[in-house]
C-alpha positions as a printed Julia matrix, in Angstrom:
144×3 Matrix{Float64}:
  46.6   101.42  217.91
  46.93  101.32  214.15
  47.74  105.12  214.54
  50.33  104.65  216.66
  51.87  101.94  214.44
  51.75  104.26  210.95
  52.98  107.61  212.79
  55.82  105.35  214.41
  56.47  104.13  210.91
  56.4   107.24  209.87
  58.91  108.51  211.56
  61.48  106.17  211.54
  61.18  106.28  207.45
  61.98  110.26  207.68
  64.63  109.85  210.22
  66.24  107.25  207.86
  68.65  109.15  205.66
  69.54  108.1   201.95
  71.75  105.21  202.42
  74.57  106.65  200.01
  75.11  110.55  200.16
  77.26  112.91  198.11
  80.29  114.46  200.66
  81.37  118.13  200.05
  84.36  119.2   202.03
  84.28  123.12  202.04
  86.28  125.57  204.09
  84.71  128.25  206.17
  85.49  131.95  206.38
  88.05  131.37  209.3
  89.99  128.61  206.96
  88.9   125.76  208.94
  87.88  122.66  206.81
  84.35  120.27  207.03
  83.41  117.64  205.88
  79.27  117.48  205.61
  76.86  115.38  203.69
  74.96  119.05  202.78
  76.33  122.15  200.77
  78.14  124.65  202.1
  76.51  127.58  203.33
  75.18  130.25  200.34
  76.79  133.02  202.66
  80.12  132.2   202.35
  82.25  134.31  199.4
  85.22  132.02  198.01
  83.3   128.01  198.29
  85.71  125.33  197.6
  83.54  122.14  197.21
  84.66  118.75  196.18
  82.31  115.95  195.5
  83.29  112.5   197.08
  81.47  109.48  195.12
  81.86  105.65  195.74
  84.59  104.91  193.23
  84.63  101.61  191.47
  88.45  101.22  190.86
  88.35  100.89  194.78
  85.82   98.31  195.25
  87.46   96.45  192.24
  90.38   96.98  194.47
  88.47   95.38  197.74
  87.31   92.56  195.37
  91.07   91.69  194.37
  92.28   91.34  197.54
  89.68   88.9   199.08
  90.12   87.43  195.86
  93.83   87.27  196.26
  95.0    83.11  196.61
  97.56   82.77  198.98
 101.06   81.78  198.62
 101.4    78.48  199.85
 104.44   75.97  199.73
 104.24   72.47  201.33
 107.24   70.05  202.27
 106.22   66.73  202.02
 108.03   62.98  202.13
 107.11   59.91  200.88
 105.01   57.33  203.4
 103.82   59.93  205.1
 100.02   60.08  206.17
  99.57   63.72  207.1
 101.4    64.74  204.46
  98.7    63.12  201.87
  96.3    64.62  204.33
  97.85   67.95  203.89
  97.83   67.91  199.92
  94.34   66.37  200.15
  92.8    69.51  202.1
  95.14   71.6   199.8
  93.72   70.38  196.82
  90.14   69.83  198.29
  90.3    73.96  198.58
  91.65   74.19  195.35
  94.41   76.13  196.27
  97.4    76.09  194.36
 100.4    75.48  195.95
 104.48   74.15  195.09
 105.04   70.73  196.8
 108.8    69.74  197.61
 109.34   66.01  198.45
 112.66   65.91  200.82
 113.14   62.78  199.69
 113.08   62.74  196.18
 114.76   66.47  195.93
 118.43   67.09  197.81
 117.54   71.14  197.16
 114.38   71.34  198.52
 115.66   69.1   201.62
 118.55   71.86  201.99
 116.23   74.58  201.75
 114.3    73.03  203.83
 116.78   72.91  206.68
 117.9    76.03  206.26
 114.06   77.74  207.13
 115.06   75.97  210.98
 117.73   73.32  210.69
 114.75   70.74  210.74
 113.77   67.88  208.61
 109.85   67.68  210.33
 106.87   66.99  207.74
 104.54   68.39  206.86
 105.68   71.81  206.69
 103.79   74.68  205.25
 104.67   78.01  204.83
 101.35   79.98  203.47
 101.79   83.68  203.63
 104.53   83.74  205.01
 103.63   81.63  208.18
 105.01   78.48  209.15
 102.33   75.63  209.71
 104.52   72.64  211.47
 102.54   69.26  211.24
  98.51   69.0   209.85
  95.43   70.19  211.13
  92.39   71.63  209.46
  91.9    74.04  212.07
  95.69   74.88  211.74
  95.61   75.41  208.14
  92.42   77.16  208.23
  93.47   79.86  210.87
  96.49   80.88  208.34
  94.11   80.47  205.39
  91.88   83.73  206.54
């Protein structure tokens, strides 16, 4: 049995390739192009290889974007429970965002009205969606 088990292990660690490979693209005596994770045949002439590696600039591009904070504006008024409930789970995230009371600024109200000739609070636009009313789940969904 314990043969079984170490020739089975065996050959699963030779099947397992390396877990990052070099790429060479190469084309081929017809002109047609591959892409392999080996050289290029020795019997070709004229070899054009290129060597792909994992570049950092784009992972520290990767890493930027998830790291990216959203854009998040929030119309509030005053007495207004889910609007503290709102700026709570704002600030709870610590997200940054611009708050606009309608009722202490006539511009933001106008702006306001002008997004959909409505006064309703809380309103939230976070990338660029509109979030009418509170809910975590809400506010979550347009978070990811």
């Amino acid at each position: 049995m314990k043969k079984y088990l170490l020739f089975s292990l065996a050959v699963i660690v030779m099947m397992a390739g390396p877990a990052s490979a070099d790429l060479y693209t190469w084309e081929d005596e017809s002109g047609v192009a591959h892409i392999t994770d080996y050289l290029p045949p020795k019997s070709l002439k004229k070899q054009k290889v290129k060597v792909f590696e994992e570049s950092k600039k784009a992972d520290e591009k990767l890493t930027a974007q998830k790291e990216k904070k959203p854009d998040i504006v929030l119309y509030t008024k005053n007495d207004c429970p889910d609007c503290d409930k709102a700026r709570n789970f704002l600030n709870s995230k610590n997200l940054e965002f611009t708050e606009y009371n309608l009722d202490q600024d006539q511009t933001a109200a106008e702006k306001r009205k002008g997004i959909d000739d409505s006064t309703d609070v809380p309103f939230a636009i976070i990338n660029n969606n509109q979030v009418y009313g509170f809910t975590e789940a809400g506010y979550n969904r347009v978070l990811k």
